[in-house]
Short mmCIF file of N, CA and C in Angstrom, two decimals:
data_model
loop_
_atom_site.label_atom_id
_atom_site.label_comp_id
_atom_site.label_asym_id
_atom_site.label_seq_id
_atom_site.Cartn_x
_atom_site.Cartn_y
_atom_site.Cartn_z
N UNK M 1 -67.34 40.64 29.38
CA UNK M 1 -66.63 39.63 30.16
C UNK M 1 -65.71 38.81 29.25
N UNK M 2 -66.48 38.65 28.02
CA UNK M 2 -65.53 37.62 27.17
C UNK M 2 -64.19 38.34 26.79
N UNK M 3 -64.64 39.44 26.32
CA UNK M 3 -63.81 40.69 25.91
C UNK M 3 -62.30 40.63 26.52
N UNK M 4 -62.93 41.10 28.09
CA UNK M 4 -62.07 41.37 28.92
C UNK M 4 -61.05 40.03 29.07
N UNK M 5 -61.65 39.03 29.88
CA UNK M 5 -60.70 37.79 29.64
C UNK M 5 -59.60 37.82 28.15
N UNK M 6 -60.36 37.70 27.44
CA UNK M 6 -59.21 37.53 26.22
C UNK M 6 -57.94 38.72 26.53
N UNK M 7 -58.83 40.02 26.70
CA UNK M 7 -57.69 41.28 26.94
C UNK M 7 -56.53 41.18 27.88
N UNK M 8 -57.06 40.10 29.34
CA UNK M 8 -56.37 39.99 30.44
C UNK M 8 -55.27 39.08 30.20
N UNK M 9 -56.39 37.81 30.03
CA UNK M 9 -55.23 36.43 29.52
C UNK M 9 -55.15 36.35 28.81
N UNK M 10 -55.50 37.06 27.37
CA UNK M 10 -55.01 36.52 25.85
C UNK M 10 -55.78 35.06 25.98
N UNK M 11 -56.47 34.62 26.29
CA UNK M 11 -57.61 33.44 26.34
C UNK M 11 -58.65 33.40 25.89
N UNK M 12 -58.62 32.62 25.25
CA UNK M 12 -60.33 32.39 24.27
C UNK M 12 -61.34 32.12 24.88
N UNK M 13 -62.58 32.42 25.74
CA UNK M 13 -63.57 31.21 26.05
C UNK M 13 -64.48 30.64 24.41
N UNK M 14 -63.95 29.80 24.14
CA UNK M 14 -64.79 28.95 23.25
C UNK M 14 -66.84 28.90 23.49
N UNK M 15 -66.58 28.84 24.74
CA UNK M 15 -68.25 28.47 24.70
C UNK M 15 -69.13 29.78 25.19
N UNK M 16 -67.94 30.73 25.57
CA UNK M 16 -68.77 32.51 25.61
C UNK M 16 -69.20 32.33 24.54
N UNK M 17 -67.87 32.35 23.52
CA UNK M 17 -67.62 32.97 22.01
C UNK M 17 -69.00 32.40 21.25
N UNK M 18 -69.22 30.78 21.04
CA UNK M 18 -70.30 30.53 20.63
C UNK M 18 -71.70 30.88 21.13
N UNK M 19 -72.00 31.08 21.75
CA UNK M 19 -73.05 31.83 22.59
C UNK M 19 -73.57 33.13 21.95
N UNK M 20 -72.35 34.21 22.08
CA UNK M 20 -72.04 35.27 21.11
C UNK M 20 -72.68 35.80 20.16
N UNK M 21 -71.91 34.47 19.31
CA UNK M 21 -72.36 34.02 17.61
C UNK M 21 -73.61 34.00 17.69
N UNK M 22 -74.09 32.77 18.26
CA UNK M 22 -75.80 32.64 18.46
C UNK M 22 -76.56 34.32 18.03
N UNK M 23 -75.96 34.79 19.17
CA UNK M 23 -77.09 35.71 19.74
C UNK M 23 -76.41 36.84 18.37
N UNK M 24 -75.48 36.49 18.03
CA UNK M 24 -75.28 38.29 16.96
C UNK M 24 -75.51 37.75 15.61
N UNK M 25 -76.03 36.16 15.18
CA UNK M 25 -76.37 36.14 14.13
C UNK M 25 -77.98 36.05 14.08
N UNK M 26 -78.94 36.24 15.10
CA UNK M 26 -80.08 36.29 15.10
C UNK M 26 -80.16 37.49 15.59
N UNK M 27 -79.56 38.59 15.93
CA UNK M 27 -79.94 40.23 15.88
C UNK M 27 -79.63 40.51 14.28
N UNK M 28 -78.27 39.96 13.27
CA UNK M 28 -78.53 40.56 12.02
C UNK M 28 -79.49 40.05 11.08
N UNK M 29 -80.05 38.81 11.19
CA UNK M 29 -81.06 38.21 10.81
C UNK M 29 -82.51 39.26 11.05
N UNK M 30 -82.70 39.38 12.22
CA UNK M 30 -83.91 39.92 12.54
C UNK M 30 -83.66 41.74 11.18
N UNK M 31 -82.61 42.06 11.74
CA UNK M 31 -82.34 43.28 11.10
C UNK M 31 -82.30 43.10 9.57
N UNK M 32 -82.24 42.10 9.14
CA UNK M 32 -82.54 41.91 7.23
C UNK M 32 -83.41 41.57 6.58
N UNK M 33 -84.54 41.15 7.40
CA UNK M 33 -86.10 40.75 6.99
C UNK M 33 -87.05 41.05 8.32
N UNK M 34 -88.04 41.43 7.66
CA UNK M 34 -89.22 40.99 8.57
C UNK M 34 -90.10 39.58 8.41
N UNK M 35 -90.02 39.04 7.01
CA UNK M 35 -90.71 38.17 6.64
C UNK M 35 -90.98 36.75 7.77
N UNK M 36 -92.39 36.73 8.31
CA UNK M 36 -92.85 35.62 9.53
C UNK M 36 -91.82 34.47 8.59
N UNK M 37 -91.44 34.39 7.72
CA UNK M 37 -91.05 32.26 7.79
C UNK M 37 -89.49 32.73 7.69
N UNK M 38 -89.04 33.88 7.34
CA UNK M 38 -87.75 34.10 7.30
C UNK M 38 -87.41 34.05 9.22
N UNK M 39 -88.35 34.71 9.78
CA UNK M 39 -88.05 34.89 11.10
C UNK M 39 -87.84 33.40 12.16
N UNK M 40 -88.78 32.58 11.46
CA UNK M 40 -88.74 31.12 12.11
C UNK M 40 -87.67 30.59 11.43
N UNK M 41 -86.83 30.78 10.26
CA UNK M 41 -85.62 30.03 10.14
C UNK M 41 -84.62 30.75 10.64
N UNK M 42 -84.50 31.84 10.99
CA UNK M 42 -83.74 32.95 11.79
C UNK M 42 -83.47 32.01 12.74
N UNK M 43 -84.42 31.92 13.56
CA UNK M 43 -84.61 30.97 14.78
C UNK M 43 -83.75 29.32 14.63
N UNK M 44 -84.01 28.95 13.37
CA UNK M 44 -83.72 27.04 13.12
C UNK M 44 -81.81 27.76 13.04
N UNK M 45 -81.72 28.58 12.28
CA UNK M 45 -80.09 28.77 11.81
C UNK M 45 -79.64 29.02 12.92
N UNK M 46 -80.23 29.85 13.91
CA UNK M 46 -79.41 29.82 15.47
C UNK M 46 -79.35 28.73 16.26
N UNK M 47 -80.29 27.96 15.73
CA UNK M 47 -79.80 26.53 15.76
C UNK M 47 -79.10 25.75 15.69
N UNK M 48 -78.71 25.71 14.22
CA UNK M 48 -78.20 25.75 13.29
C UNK M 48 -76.88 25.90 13.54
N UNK M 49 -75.95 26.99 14.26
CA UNK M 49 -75.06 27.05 14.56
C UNK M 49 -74.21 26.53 16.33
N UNK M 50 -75.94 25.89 16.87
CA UNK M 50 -75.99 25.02 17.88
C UNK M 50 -75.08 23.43 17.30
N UNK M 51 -76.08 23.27 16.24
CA UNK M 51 -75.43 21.74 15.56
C UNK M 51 -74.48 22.18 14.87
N UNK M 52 -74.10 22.96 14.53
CA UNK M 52 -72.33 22.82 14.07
C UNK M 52 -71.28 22.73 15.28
N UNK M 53 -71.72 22.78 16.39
CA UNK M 53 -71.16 22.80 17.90
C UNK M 53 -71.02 21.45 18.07
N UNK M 54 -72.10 21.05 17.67
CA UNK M 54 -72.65 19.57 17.72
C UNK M 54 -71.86 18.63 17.13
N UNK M 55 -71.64 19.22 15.99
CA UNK M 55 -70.80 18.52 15.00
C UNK M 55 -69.56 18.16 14.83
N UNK M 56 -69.01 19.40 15.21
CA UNK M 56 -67.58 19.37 16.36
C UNK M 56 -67.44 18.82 17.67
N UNK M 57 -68.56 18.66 18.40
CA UNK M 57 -68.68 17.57 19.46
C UNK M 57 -68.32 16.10 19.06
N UNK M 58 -69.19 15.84 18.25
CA UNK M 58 -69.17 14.19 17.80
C UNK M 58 -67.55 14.40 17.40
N UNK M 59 -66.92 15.06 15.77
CA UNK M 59 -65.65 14.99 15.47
C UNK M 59 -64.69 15.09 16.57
N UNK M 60 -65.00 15.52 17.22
CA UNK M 60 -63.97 15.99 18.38
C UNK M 60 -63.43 14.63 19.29
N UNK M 61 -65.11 13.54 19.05
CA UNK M 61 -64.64 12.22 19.62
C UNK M 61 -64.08 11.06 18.65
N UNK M 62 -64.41 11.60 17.54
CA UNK M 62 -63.83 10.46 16.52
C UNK M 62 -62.00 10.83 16.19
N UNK M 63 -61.70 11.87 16.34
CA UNK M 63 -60.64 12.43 16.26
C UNK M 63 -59.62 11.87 16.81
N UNK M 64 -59.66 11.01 18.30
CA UNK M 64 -58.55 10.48 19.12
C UNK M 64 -58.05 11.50 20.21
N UNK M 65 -58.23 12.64 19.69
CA UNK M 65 -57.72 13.48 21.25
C UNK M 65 -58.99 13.84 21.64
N UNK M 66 -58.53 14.88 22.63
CA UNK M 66 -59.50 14.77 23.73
C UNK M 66 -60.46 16.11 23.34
N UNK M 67 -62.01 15.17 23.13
CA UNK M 67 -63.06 15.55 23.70
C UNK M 67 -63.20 17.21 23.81
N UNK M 68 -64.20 17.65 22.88
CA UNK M 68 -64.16 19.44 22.97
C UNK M 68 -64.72 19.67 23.58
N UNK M 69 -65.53 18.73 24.70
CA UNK M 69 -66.48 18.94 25.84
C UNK M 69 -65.39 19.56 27.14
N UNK M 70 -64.07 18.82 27.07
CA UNK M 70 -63.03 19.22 27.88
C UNK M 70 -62.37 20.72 27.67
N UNK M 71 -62.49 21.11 26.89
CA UNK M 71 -61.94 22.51 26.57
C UNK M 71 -63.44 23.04 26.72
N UNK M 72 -64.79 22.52 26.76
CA UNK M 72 -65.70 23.80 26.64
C UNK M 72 -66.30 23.73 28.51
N UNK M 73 -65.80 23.12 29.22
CA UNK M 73 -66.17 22.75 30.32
C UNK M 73 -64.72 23.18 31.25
N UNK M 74 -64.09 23.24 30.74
CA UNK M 74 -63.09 24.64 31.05
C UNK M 74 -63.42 25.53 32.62
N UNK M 75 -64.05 26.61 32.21
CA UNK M 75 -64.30 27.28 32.64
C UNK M 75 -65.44 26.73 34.41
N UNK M 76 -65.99 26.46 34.00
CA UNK M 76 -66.76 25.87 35.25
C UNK M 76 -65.82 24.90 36.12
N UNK M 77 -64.83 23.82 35.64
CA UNK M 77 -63.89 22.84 36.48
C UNK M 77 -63.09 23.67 37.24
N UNK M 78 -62.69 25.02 36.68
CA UNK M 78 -61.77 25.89 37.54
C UNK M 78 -62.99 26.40 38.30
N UNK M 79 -63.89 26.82 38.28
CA UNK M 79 -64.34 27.84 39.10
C UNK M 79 -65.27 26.67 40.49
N UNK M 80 -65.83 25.76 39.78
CA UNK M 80 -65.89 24.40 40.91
C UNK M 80 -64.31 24.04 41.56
N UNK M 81 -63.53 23.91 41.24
CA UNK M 81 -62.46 23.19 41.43
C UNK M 81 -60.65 23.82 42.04
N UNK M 82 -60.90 24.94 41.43
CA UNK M 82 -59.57 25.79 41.11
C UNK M 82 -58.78 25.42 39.88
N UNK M 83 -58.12 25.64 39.93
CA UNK M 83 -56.39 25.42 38.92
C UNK M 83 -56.03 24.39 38.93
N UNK M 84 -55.78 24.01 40.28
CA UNK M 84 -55.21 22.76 40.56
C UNK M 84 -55.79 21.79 40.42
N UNK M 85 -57.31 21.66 40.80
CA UNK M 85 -58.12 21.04 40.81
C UNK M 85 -59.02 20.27 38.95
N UNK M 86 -58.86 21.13 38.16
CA UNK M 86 -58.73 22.00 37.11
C UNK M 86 -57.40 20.55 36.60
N UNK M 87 -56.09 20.69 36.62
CA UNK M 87 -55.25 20.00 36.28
C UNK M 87 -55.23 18.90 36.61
N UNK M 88 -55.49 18.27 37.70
CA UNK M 88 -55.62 17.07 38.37
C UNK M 88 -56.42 16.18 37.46
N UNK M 89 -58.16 17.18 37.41
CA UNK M 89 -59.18 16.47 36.62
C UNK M 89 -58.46 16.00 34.69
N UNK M 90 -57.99 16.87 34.41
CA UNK M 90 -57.57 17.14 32.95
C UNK M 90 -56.57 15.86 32.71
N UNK M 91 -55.92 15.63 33.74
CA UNK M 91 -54.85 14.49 34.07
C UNK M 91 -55.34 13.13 33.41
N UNK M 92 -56.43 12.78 34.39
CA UNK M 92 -57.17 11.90 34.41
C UNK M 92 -57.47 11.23 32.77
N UNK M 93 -57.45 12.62 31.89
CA UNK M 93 -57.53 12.21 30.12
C UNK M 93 -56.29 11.07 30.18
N UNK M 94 -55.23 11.68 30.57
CA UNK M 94 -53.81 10.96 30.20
C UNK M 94 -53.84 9.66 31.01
N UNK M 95 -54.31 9.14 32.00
CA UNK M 95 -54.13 8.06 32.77
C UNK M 95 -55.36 7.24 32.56
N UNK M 96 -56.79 7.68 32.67
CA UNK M 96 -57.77 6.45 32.59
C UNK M 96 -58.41 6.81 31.66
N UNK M 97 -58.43 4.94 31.12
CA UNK M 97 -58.91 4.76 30.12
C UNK M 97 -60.79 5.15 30.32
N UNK M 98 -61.18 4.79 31.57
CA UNK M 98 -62.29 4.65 31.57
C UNK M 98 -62.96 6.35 32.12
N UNK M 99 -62.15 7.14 31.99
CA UNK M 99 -62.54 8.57 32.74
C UNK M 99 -62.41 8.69 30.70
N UNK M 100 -61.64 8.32 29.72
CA UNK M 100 -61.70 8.95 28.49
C UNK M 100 -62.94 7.99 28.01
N UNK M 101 -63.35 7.43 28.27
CA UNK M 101 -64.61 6.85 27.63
C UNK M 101 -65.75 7.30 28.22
N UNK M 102 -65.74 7.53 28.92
CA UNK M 102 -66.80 8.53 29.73
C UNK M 102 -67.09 9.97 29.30
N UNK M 103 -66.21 10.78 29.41
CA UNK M 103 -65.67 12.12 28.06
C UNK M 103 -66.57 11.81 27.18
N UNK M 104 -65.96 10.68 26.46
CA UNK M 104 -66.24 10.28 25.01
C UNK M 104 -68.10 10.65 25.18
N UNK M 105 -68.87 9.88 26.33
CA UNK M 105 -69.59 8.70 25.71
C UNK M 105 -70.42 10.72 25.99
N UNK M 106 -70.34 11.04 26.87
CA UNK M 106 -71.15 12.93 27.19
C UNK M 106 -71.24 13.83 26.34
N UNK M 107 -69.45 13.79 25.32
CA UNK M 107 -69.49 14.40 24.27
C UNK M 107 -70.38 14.33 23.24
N UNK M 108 -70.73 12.81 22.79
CA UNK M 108 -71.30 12.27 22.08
C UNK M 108 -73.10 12.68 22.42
N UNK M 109 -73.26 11.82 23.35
CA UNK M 109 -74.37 12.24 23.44
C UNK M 109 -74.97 14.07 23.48
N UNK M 110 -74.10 15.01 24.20
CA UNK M 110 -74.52 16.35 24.08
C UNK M 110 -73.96 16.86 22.45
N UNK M 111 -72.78 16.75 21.52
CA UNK M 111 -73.60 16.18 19.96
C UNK M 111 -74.39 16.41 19.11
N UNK M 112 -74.87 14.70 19.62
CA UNK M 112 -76.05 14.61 19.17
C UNK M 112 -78.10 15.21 19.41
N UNK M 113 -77.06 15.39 20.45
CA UNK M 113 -78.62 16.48 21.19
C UNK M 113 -78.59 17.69 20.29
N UNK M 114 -77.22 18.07 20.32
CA UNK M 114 -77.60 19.69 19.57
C UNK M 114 -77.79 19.44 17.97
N UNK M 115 -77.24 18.66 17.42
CA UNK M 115 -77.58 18.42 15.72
C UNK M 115 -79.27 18.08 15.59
N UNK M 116 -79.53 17.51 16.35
CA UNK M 116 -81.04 16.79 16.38
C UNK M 116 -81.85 17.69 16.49
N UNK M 117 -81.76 18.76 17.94
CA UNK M 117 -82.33 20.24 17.43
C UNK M 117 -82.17 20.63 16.45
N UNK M 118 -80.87 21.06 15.99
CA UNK M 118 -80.55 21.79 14.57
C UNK M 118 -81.89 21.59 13.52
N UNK M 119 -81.55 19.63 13.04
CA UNK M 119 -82.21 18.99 12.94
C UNK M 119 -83.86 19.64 12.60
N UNK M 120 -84.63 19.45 14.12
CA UNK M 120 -85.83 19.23 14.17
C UNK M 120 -86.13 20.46 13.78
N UNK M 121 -85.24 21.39 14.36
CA UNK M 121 -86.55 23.17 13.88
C UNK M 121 -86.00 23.54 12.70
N UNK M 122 -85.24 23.19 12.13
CA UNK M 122 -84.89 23.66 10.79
C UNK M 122 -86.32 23.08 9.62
N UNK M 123 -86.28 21.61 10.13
CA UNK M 123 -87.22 20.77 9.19
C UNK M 123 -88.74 21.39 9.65
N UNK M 124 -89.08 21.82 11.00
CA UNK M 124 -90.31 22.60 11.56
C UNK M 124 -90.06 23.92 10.91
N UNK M 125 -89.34 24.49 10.46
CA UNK M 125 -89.33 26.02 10.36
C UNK M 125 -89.95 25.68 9.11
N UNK M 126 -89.87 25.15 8.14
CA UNK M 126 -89.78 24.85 6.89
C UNK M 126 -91.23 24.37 6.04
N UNK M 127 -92.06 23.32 7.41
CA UNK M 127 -92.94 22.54 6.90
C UNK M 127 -94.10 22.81 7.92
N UNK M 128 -94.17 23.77 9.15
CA UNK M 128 -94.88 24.04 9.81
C UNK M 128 -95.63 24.85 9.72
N UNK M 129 -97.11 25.07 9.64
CA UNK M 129 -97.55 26.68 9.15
C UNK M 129 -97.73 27.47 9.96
N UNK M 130 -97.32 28.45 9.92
CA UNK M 130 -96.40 29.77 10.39
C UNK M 130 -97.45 30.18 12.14
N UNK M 131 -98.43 30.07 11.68
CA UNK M 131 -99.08 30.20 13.16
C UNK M 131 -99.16 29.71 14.23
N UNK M 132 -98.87 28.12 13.76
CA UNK M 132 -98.18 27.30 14.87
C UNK M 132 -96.60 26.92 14.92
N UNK M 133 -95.93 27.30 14.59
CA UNK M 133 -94.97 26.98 14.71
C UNK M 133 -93.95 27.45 15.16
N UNK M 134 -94.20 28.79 15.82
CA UNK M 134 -93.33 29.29 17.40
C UNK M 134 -93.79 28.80 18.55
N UNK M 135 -95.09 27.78 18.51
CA UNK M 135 -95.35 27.96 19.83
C UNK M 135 -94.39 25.90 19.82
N UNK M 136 -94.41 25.47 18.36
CA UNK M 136 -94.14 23.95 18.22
C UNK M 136 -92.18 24.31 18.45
N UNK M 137 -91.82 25.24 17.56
CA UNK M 137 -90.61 25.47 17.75
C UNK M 137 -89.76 25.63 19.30
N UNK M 138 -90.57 26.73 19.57
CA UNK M 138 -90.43 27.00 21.64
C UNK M 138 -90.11 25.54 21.95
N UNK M 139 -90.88 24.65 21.75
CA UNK M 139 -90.71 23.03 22.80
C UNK M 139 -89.86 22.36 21.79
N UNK M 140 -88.84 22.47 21.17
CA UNK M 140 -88.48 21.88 20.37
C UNK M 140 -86.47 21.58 21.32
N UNK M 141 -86.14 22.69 21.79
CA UNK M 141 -85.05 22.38 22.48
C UNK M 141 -85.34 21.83 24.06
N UNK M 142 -86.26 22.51 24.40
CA UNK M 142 -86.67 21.94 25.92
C UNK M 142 -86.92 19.99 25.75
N UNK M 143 -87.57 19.77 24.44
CA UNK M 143 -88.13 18.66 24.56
C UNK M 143 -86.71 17.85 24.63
N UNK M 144 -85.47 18.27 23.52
CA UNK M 144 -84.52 17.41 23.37
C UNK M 144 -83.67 17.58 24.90
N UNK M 145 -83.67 19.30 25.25
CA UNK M 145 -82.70 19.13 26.39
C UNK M 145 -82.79 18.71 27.92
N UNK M 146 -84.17 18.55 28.04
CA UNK M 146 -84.52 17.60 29.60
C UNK M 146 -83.54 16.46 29.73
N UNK M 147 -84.10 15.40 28.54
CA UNK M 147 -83.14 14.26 28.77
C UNK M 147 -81.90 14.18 28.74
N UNK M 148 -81.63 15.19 27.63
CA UNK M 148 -80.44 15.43 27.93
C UNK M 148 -79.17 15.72 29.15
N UNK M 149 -79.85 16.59 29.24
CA UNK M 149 -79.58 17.26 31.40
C UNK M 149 -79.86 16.14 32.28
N UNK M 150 -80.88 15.58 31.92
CA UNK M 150 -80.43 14.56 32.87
C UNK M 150 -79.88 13.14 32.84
N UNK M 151 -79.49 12.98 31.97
CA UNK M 151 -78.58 12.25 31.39
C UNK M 151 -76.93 12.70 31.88
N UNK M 152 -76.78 14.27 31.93
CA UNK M 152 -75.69 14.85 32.10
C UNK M 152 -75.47 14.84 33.73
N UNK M 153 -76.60 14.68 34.48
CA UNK M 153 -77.16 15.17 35.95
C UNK M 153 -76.78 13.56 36.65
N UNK M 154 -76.83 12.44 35.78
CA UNK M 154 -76.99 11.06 36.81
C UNK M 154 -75.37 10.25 36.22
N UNK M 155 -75.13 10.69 34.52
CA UNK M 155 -73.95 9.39 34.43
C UNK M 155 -72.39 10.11 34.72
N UNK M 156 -72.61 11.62 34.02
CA UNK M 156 -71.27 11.83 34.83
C UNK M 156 -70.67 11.68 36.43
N UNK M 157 -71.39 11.69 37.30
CA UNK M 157 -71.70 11.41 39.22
C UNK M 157 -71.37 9.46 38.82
N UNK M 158 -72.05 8.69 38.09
CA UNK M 158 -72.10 7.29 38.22
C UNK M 158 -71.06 7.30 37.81
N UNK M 159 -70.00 7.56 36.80
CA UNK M 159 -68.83 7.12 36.41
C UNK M 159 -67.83 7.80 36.53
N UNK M 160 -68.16 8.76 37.95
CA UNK M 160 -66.66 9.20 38.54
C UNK M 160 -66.49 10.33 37.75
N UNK M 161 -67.02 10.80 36.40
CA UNK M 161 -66.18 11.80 35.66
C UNK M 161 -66.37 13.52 36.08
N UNK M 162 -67.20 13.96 37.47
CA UNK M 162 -66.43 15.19 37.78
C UNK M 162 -65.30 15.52 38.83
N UNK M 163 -64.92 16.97 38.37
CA UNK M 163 -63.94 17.26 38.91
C UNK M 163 -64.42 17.06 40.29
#
């Protein structure tokens, strides 16, 4: 699908593409060791490349333009919205102040959600002993991404910011 898009429109999806990554740097991982603690940082580095997402989230708001949450949310505003619908919303960067602080404040927080994972299972992969620590790792994104989601589920609706 990603493939094809790019082939059709010469268009990037950014947040296929990272997805991708995820998943084809923890198939060559798996394929270069068997070692149990190599396999649980296998796991933290696909992480790992969660919080560099992350990281570019936050920069993306300190930067002054707009928000990489807006280019990675792309894809869903058209398919909720259309084209038009799609441009209208995107508008909204250029005219309110308070629709770009809102951006801001989602970017930020989703971020910092993903570095904090990065974060937590990297430092669990590391200091956890090995028998428990797929089952501590497993709850390690669920734990950060509930609040997260719903955080994403109640303030974007309160402050007007979907399409």
């Amino acid at each position: 699908m990603v493939v094809h898009h790019f082939i059709a429109r010469r268009q990037i999806e950014w947040f296929a593409l990272s997805i991708m990554s995820v998943i084809a740097l923890g198939l060559v991982l798996s394929a270069l060791t068997g070692d149990p603690r190599t396999m649980l940082v296998r796991d933290a580095w696909s992480g790992m490349l969660l919080g560099l997402a992350g990281v570019w989230m936050l920069a993306s708001v300190m930067s002054g333009r707009r928000p990489v949450v807006m280019t990675m949310i792309r894809s869903f505003v058209i398919t909720k919205s259309g084209p038009e619908g799609y441009a209208a919303w995107a508008v909204r960067w250029d005219e309110d102040p308070e629709f770009r602080h809102g951006i801001r404040v989602v970017t930020t927080v989703w971020g910092l959600a993903t570095v904090l994972n990065a974060v937590v299972t990297l430092v669990l992969a590391y200091t956890m002993p090995i028998d428990a620590a797929p089952a501590v790792l497993n709850l390690t994104w669920p734990v950060i991404l509930v609040p997260t989601l719903l955080f994403h589920l109640r303030y974007p609706k309160a402050e007007n910011l979907r399409a």
